[in-house]
mmCIF file of C-alpha atoms and ligand atoms in Angstrom:
data_model
loop_
_atom_site.group_PDB
_atom_site.id
_atom_site.type_symbol
_atom_site.label_atom_id
_atom_site.label_comp_id
_atom_site.label_asym_id
_atom_site.label_seq_id
_atom_site.Cartn_x
_atom_site.Cartn_y
_atom_site.Cartn_z
ATOM 1 C CA MET A 1 0.000 0.000 0.000
ATOM 2 C CA ASP A 2 1.381 3.382 -0.911
ATOM 3 C CA ARG A 3 0.166 6.031 1.436
ATOM 4 C CA ASN A 4 1.567 8.780 -0.802
ATOM 5 C CA LEU A 5 -1.219 8.085 -3.273
ATOM 6 C CA ARG A 6 -3.567 9.773 -0.816
ATOM 7 C CA THR A 7 -3.389 13.340 0.492
ATOM 8 C CA PRO A 8 -4.646 13.367 4.100
ATOM 9 C CA VAL A 9 -7.951 15.138 4.744
ATOM 10 C CA ILE A 10 -8.733 16.654 8.161
ATOM 11 C CA ALA A 11 -12.280 17.967 8.380
ATOM 12 C CA ALA A 12 -14.168 19.929 11.034
ATOM 13 C CA ASN A 13 -17.817 18.921 11.362
ATOM 14 C CA TRP A 14 -19.380 21.785 13.289
ATOM 15 C CA LYS A 15 -22.826 20.178 13.448
ATOM 16 C CA MET A 16 -25.429 22.671 14.739
ATOM 17 C CA TYR A 17 -22.933 25.089 16.298
ATOM 18 C CA LYS A 18 -21.715 28.610 15.491
ATOM 19 C CA THR A 19 -23.324 31.783 14.209
ATOM 20 C CA ILE A 20 -22.044 33.524 11.058
ATOM 21 C CA PRO A 21 -19.743 35.968 12.921
ATOM 22 C CA GLU A 22 -18.333 33.120 15.050
ATOM 23 C CA ALA A 23 -17.732 31.007 11.953
ATOM 24 C CA VAL A 24 -15.966 33.811 10.056
ATOM 25 C CA ALA A 25 -13.796 34.730 13.050
ATOM 26 C CA PHE A 26 -12.782 31.067 13.354
ATOM 27 C CA VAL A 27 -11.645 30.895 9.698
ATOM 28 C CA HIS A 28 -9.640 34.127 10.022
ATOM 29 C CA ALA A 29 -7.941 32.817 13.162
ATOM 30 C CA LEU A 30 -7.310 29.344 11.702
ATOM 31 C CA GLU A 31 -5.786 30.506 8.443
ATOM 32 C CA SER A 32 -2.314 31.432 9.666
ATOM 33 C CA LYS A 33 -2.115 28.372 11.911
ATOM 34 C CA VAL A 34 -2.638 25.856 9.097
ATOM 35 C CA LYS A 35 -0.859 27.689 6.295
ATOM 36 C CA SER A 36 2.047 25.286 6.043
ATOM 37 C CA SER A 37 0.112 22.089 6.694
ATOM 38 C CA LYS A 38 0.308 19.423 4.001
ATOM 39 C CA VAL A 39 -3.165 18.058 4.709
ATOM 40 C CA LYS A 40 -6.411 19.158 3.089
ATOM 41 C CA VAL A 41 -8.234 21.191 5.736
ATOM 42 C CA VAL A 42 -12.020 21.203 5.346
ATOM 43 C CA ILE A 43 -14.475 23.234 7.421
ATOM 44 C CA ILE A 44 -18.034 21.885 7.408
ATOM 45 C CA PRO A 45 -20.184 24.629 8.964
ATOM 46 C CA PRO A 46 -23.962 24.778 9.364
ATOM 47 C CA PHE A 47 -25.713 25.832 6.129
ATOM 48 C CA THR A 48 -26.385 29.349 7.404
ATOM 49 C CA ALA A 49 -22.643 30.049 7.589
ATOM 50 C CA LEU A 50 -21.601 28.133 4.472
ATOM 51 C CA ASN A 51 -21.288 31.079 2.113
ATOM 52 C CA ALA A 52 -19.659 33.349 4.693
ATOM 53 C CA VAL A 53 -17.111 30.633 5.541
ATOM 54 C CA ALA A 54 -16.431 30.030 1.830
ATOM 55 C CA GLU A 55 -15.806 33.747 1.318
ATOM 56 C CA ALA A 56 -13.559 33.987 4.366
ATOM 57 C CA ALA A 57 -11.668 30.891 3.183
ATOM 58 C CA ASP A 58 -11.230 32.163 -0.368
ATOM 59 C CA LEU A 59 -7.544 32.397 -1.344
ATOM 60 C CA THR A 60 -6.557 30.371 1.739
ATOM 61 C CA LYS A 61 -5.838 26.663 1.850
ATOM 62 C CA ILE A 62 -9.058 26.031 3.792
ATOM 63 C CA LEU A 63 -11.737 24.095 1.890
ATOM 64 C CA VAL A 64 -15.435 24.045 2.694
ATOM 65 C CA GLY A 65 -18.104 21.352 2.923
ATOM 66 C CA ALA A 66 -21.831 20.958 3.544
ATOM 67 C CA GLN A 67 -23.138 18.728 6.340
ATOM 68 C CA ASN A 68 -25.876 17.215 4.193
ATOM 69 C CA ILE A 69 -27.448 17.583 0.745
ATOM 70 C CA SER A 70 -30.677 16.599 -0.946
ATOM 71 C CA GLU A 71 -30.575 13.833 -3.530
ATOM 72 C CA HIS A 72 -32.505 16.215 -5.839
ATOM 73 C CA SER A 73 -30.998 19.117 -7.772
ATOM 74 C CA GLU A 74 -34.092 21.342 -7.307
ATOM 75 C CA GLY A 75 -37.823 21.090 -6.729
ATOM 76 C CA PRO A 76 -40.663 21.446 -4.224
ATOM 77 C CA TYR A 77 -38.801 19.963 -1.223
ATOM 78 C CA THR A 78 -39.391 22.404 1.626
ATOM 79 C CA GLY A 79 -36.457 22.621 3.998
ATOM 80 C CA GLU A 80 -34.040 20.711 1.770
ATOM 81 C CA ILE A 81 -30.835 22.094 0.239
ATOM 82 C CA SER A 82 -29.543 20.806 -3.075
ATOM 83 C CA PRO A 83 -26.004 19.969 -4.177
ATOM 84 C CA VAL A 84 -26.273 22.760 -6.756
ATOM 85 C CA GLN A 85 -27.090 25.251 -4.000
ATOM 86 C CA VAL A 86 -24.277 24.212 -1.659
ATOM 87 C CA SER A 87 -21.858 24.301 -4.538
ATOM 88 C CA ASP A 88 -23.159 27.769 -5.450
ATOM 89 C CA ALA A 89 -22.584 28.810 -1.817
ATOM 90 C CA GLY A 90 -18.925 27.744 -2.107
ATOM 91 C CA ALA A 91 -18.793 24.129 -0.902
ATOM 92 C CA GLN A 92 -16.395 21.634 -2.464
ATOM 93 C CA TYR A 93 -17.293 18.706 -0.165
ATOM 94 C CA ALA A 94 -20.535 17.236 1.215
ATOM 95 C CA LEU A 95 -21.002 14.844 4.124
ATOM 96 C CA VAL A 96 -23.454 12.061 3.362
ATOM 97 C CA GLY A 97 -24.728 9.394 5.709
ATOM 98 C CA HIS A 98 -23.491 10.869 8.977
ATOM 99 C CA SER A 99 -24.691 8.621 11.806
ATOM 100 C CA GLU A 100 -26.703 11.490 13.331
ATOM 101 C CA ARG A 101 -28.634 11.741 10.036
ATOM 102 C CA ARG A 102 -29.069 7.970 9.930
ATOM 103 C CA ARG A 103 -30.231 7.867 13.550
ATOM 104 C CA TYR A 104 -32.351 10.994 14.084
ATOM 105 C CA PHE A 105 -33.606 11.495 10.525
ATOM 106 C CA HIS A 106 -33.896 7.803 9.609
ATOM 107 C CA GLU A 107 -31.790 8.051 6.463
ATOM 108 C CA PRO A 108 -31.449 4.601 4.882
ATOM 109 C CA ASN A 109 -28.539 3.450 2.723
ATOM 110 C CA SER A 110 -30.669 3.790 -0.432
ATOM 111 C CA LEU A 111 -31.244 7.517 0.234
ATOM 112 C CA ILE A 112 -27.572 8.035 1.094
ATOM 113 C CA ASN A 113 -26.692 6.379 -2.217
ATOM 114 C CA GLY A 114 -28.910 8.955 -3.990
ATOM 115 C CA LYS A 115 -27.217 11.823 -2.123
ATOM 116 C CA LEU A 116 -23.758 10.475 -2.933
ATOM 117 C CA LYS A 117 -24.612 10.242 -6.626
ATOM 118 C CA ALA A 118 -26.078 13.764 -6.547
ATOM 119 C CA ALA A 119 -22.861 15.084 -4.957
ATOM 120 C CA LEU A 120 -20.714 13.502 -7.659
ATOM 121 C CA LYS A 121 -23.015 14.728 -10.414
ATOM 122 C CA TYR A 122 -22.496 18.324 -9.299
ATOM 123 C CA ASP A 123 -18.743 18.024 -8.679
ATOM 124 C CA LEU A 124 -18.869 17.895 -4.903
ATOM 125 C CA ILE A 125 -16.569 15.433 -3.153
ATOM 126 C CA PRO A 126 -18.814 13.233 -0.999
ATOM 127 C CA ILE A 127 -17.536 12.182 2.423
ATOM 128 C CA LEU A 128 -19.517 9.000 3.050
ATOM 129 C CA CYS A 129 -19.801 8.125 6.758
ATOM 130 C CA VAL A 130 -20.126 4.513 7.837
ATOM 131 C CA GLY A 131 -19.899 2.909 11.274
ATOM 132 C CA GLU A 132 -21.331 0.344 13.638
ATOM 133 C CA THR A 133 -23.217 0.836 16.908
ATOM 134 C CA LEU A 134 -21.940 -0.528 20.223
ATOM 135 C CA GLU A 135 -24.501 -3.348 20.133
ATOM 136 C CA GLU A 136 -23.385 -4.327 16.640
ATOM 137 C CA ARG A 137 -19.732 -4.276 17.676
ATOM 138 C CA LYS A 138 -20.435 -6.379 20.767
ATOM 139 C CA ALA A 139 -22.341 -8.862 18.631
ATOM 140 C CA GLY A 140 -19.305 -9.195 16.321
ATOM 141 C CA GLN A 141 -21.194 -7.630 13.400
ATOM 142 C CA THR A 142 -18.840 -4.724 12.637
ATOM 143 C CA HIS A 143 -17.647 -6.007 9.256
ATOM 144 C CA GLU A 144 -21.080 -7.184 8.215
ATOM 145 C CA VAL A 145 -22.690 -3.798 9.033
ATOM 146 C CA ILE A 146 -19.969 -1.722 7.385
ATOM 147 C CA GLY A 147 -19.766 -4.043 4.366
ATOM 148 C CA LYS A 148 -23.502 -3.568 3.819
ATOM 149 C CA GLN A 149 -23.311 0.222 4.282
ATOM 150 C CA LEU A 150 -20.471 0.444 1.749
ATOM 151 C CA ALA A 151 -22.159 -1.856 -0.783
ATOM 152 C CA GLU A 152 -25.521 -0.114 -0.607
ATOM 153 C CA CYS A 153 -24.321 3.497 -0.349
ATOM 154 C CA LEU A 154 -21.767 3.059 -3.157
ATOM 155 C CA ASP A 155 -24.000 1.012 -5.429
ATOM 156 C CA GLY A 156 -23.686 2.050 -9.080
ATOM 157 C CA ILE A 157 -20.634 4.312 -8.640
ATOM 158 C CA SER A 158 -18.292 3.771 -11.571
ATOM 159 C CA ILE A 159 -14.527 3.488 -11.266
ATOM 160 C CA ASP A 160 -13.974 6.934 -12.848
ATOM 161 C CA LEU A 161 -16.153 8.581 -10.200
ATOM 162 C CA ALA A 162 -14.916 6.420 -7.324
ATOM 163 C CA VAL A 163 -11.633 8.267 -7.202
ATOM 164 C CA ASN A 164 -13.503 11.386 -6.006
ATOM 165 C CA VAL A 165 -15.035 9.712 -2.958
ATOM 166 C CA VAL A 166 -13.819 10.025 0.648
ATOM 167 C CA ILE A 167 -14.949 7.439 3.217
ATOM 168 C CA ALA A 168 -15.188 8.284 6.925
ATOM 169 C CA TYR A 169 -15.240 5.405 9.393
ATOM 170 C CA GLU A 170 -17.062 6.717 12.437
ATOM 171 C CA PRO A 171 -17.953 4.082 15.022
ATOM 172 C CA VAL A 172 -21.265 5.311 16.444
ATOM 173 C CA TRP A 173 -20.123 4.452 19.991
ATOM 174 C CA ALA A 174 -17.178 6.845 19.633
ATOM 175 C CA ILE A 175 -19.081 9.900 18.368
ATOM 176 C CA GLY A 176 -19.398 12.621 20.979
ATOM 177 C CA THR A 177 -18.783 10.108 23.772
ATOM 178 C CA GLY A 178 -15.151 10.836 24.578
ATOM 179 C CA VAL A 179 -14.390 7.170 23.836
ATOM 180 C CA THR A 180 -12.037 6.965 20.847
ATOM 181 C CA ALA A 181 -11.373 3.720 19.012
ATOM 182 C CA ILE A 182 -7.915 2.393 19.848
ATOM 183 C CA PRO A 183 -5.770 3.299 16.804
ATOM 184 C CA GLU A 184 -5.067 -0.372 15.975
ATOM 185 C CA GLU A 185 -8.772 -1.159 16.292
ATOM 186 C CA ALA A 186 -9.649 1.689 13.895
ATOM 187 C CA GLN A 187 -6.858 0.579 11.522
ATOM 188 C CA ALA A 188 -8.357 -2.918 11.361
ATOM 189 C CA VAL A 189 -11.711 -1.507 10.228
ATOM 190 C CA HIS A 190 -10.029 0.858 7.751
ATOM 191 C CA GLN A 191 -8.166 -2.097 6.281
ATOM 192 C CA PHE A 192 -11.465 -3.968 5.986
ATOM 193 C CA CYS A 193 -12.982 -0.927 4.203
ATOM 194 C CA ARG A 194 -10.025 -0.740 1.808
ATOM 195 C CA LYS A 195 -10.360 -4.458 0.974
ATOM 196 C CA THR A 196 -14.104 -4.007 0.398
ATOM 197 C CA LEU A 197 -13.482 -1.057 -1.927
ATOM 198 C CA GLU A 198 -10.900 -3.147 -3.766
ATOM 199 C CA LYS A 199 -13.628 -5.707 -4.499
ATOM 200 C CA PHE A 200 -15.749 -2.922 -6.031
ATOM 201 C CA TRP A 201 -13.116 -0.952 -7.865
ATOM 202 C CA GLY A 202 -9.809 -2.844 -7.924
ATOM 203 C CA SER A 203 -6.624 -0.833 -7.479
ATOM 204 C CA ILE A 204 -8.500 2.507 -7.317
ATOM 205 C CA ALA A 205 -9.160 1.588 -3.661
ATOM 206 C CA GLU A 206 -5.553 2.556 -2.928
ATOM 207 C CA LYS A 207 -6.289 6.140 -3.941
ATOM 208 C CA ILE A 208 -9.374 6.652 -1.795
ATOM 209 C CA PRO A 209 -8.850 8.551 1.473
ATOM 210 C CA LEU A 210 -10.285 6.658 4.448
ATOM 211 C CA ILE A 211 -10.640 9.028 7.377
ATOM 212 C CA TYR A 212 -11.477 8.268 11.024
ATOM 213 C CA GLY A 213 -14.012 10.094 13.179
ATOM 214 C CA GLY A 214 -15.225 9.692 16.738
ATOM 215 C CA SER A 215 -13.862 11.644 19.705
ATOM 216 C CA VAL A 216 -10.700 12.733 17.879
ATOM 217 C CA LYS A 217 -8.701 15.093 20.115
ATOM 218 C CA ALA A 218 -5.387 16.882 19.987
ATOM 219 C CA ASP A 219 -3.774 14.126 22.039
ATOM 220 C CA ASN A 220 -4.877 11.139 19.948
ATOM 221 C CA ALA A 221 -4.639 12.602 16.416
ATOM 222 C CA ALA A 222 -0.975 11.695 15.833
ATOM 223 C CA GLU A 223 -1.400 8.095 16.989
ATOM 224 C CA LEU A 224 -4.433 7.633 14.724
ATOM 225 C CA MET A 225 -2.655 9.243 11.756
ATOM 226 C CA LYS A 226 0.272 6.808 12.148
ATOM 227 C CA GLN A 227 -1.934 3.909 11.065
ATOM 228 C CA LYS A 228 -1.326 2.960 7.469
ATOM 229 C CA ASP A 229 -4.931 3.016 6.293
ATOM 230 C CA ILE A 230 -5.992 6.110 8.262
ATOM 231 C CA ASP A 231 -5.707 8.984 5.801
ATOM 232 C CA GLY A 232 -7.321 11.749 7.799
ATOM 233 C CA LEU A 233 -9.750 12.678 10.526
ATOM 234 C CA LEU A 234 -13.330 13.890 10.829
ATOM 235 C CA VAL A 235 -13.511 15.983 13.968
ATOM 236 C CA GLY A 236 -16.694 17.069 15.748
ATOM 237 C CA GLY A 237 -16.489 18.507 19.269
ATOM 238 C CA ALA A 238 -12.738 19.190 19.158
ATOM 239 C CA SER A 239 -13.121 21.198 15.941
ATOM 240 C CA LEU A 240 -15.083 23.969 17.613
ATOM 241 C CA SER A 241 -11.984 25.598 19.099
ATOM 242 C CA VAL A 242 -9.331 27.081 16.804
ATOM 243 C CA GLU A 243 -6.554 26.060 19.216
ATOM 244 C CA THR A 244 -7.606 22.439 19.421
ATOM 245 C CA PHE A 245 -8.500 22.032 15.763
ATOM 246 C CA SER A 246 -5.270 23.618 14.551
ATOM 247 C CA SER A 247 -3.220 21.352 16.775
ATOM 248 C CA ILE A 248 -5.070 18.359 15.315
ATOM 249 C CA VAL A 249 -4.310 19.591 11.776
ATOM 250 C CA ASN A 250 -0.668 20.083 12.778
ATOM 251 C CA PHE A 251 -0.532 16.667 14.478
ATOM 252 C CA ASP A 252 3.055 15.965 13.476
HETATM 253 P P1 LIG W 1 -16.951 13.934 17.695
HETATM 254 O O1 LIG W 1 -17.856 13.890 16.371
HETATM 255 O O2 LIG W 1 -15.549 14.260 17.252
HETATM 256 O O3 LIG W 1 -17.568 14.991 18.555
HETATM 257 O O4 LIG W 1 -17.018 12.570 18.316
HETATM 258 C C1 LIG W 1 -17.394 13.352 15.157
HETATM 259 C C2 LIG W 1 -18.470 13.411 14.121
HETATM 260 O O5 LIG W 1 -19.648 13.272 14.472
HETATM 261 O O6 LIG W 1 -18.198 13.590 12.918
#
């Protein structure tokens, strides 16, 4: 496996936090701290701050993502936001299938597959989140659950498009709980994901960034990033402070 085929991605998922002025101030403060980093730094703000963050991040190395998108490009879907609109607002990435969307908004794999295809159609890089619950892990079903999520969410994605996908392994039991997967434990699942992608797309699997999320902090980022199939991090709680997030980005 050649890790150099993949540029690391470290993304901040702000969830439902921050007003526009707070978001803009964060980007201005972050900019100088991540200037020389070799990783792709992605801020994923709430929709209300997306355009303001994109403008503040313009001409910096900071990239911008949306937390969710509709599977439709436009139409009478009150409350939804399309991939065309987030792209218009300045996003280059879109999260799809985050476990909070699966859990609280009952998003099934078939819908996530539609969102992922919509992202690719409008030139957004989808970050597909997969992960098992604690019950599933305890029952020894981790591979089965993640294998099914990958197969169903990535169904129908051709090899030429596959190279634009990012996968985030986020064990549900590690999200917002303060319990991080042990780096070797996370690596084992990442390796399983890579092997599964290889079955779909052959050697392209080597080029796909597999990032880890779930209680990432400044003091565990380096250890996680040492694992050979961990190509980045998706950070929730610890991404809300410039100090903490910048030290995660500058993990080495
Ligand atoms: P956390 O969230 O870092 O707060 O655990 C990660 C995520 O939900 O993407």
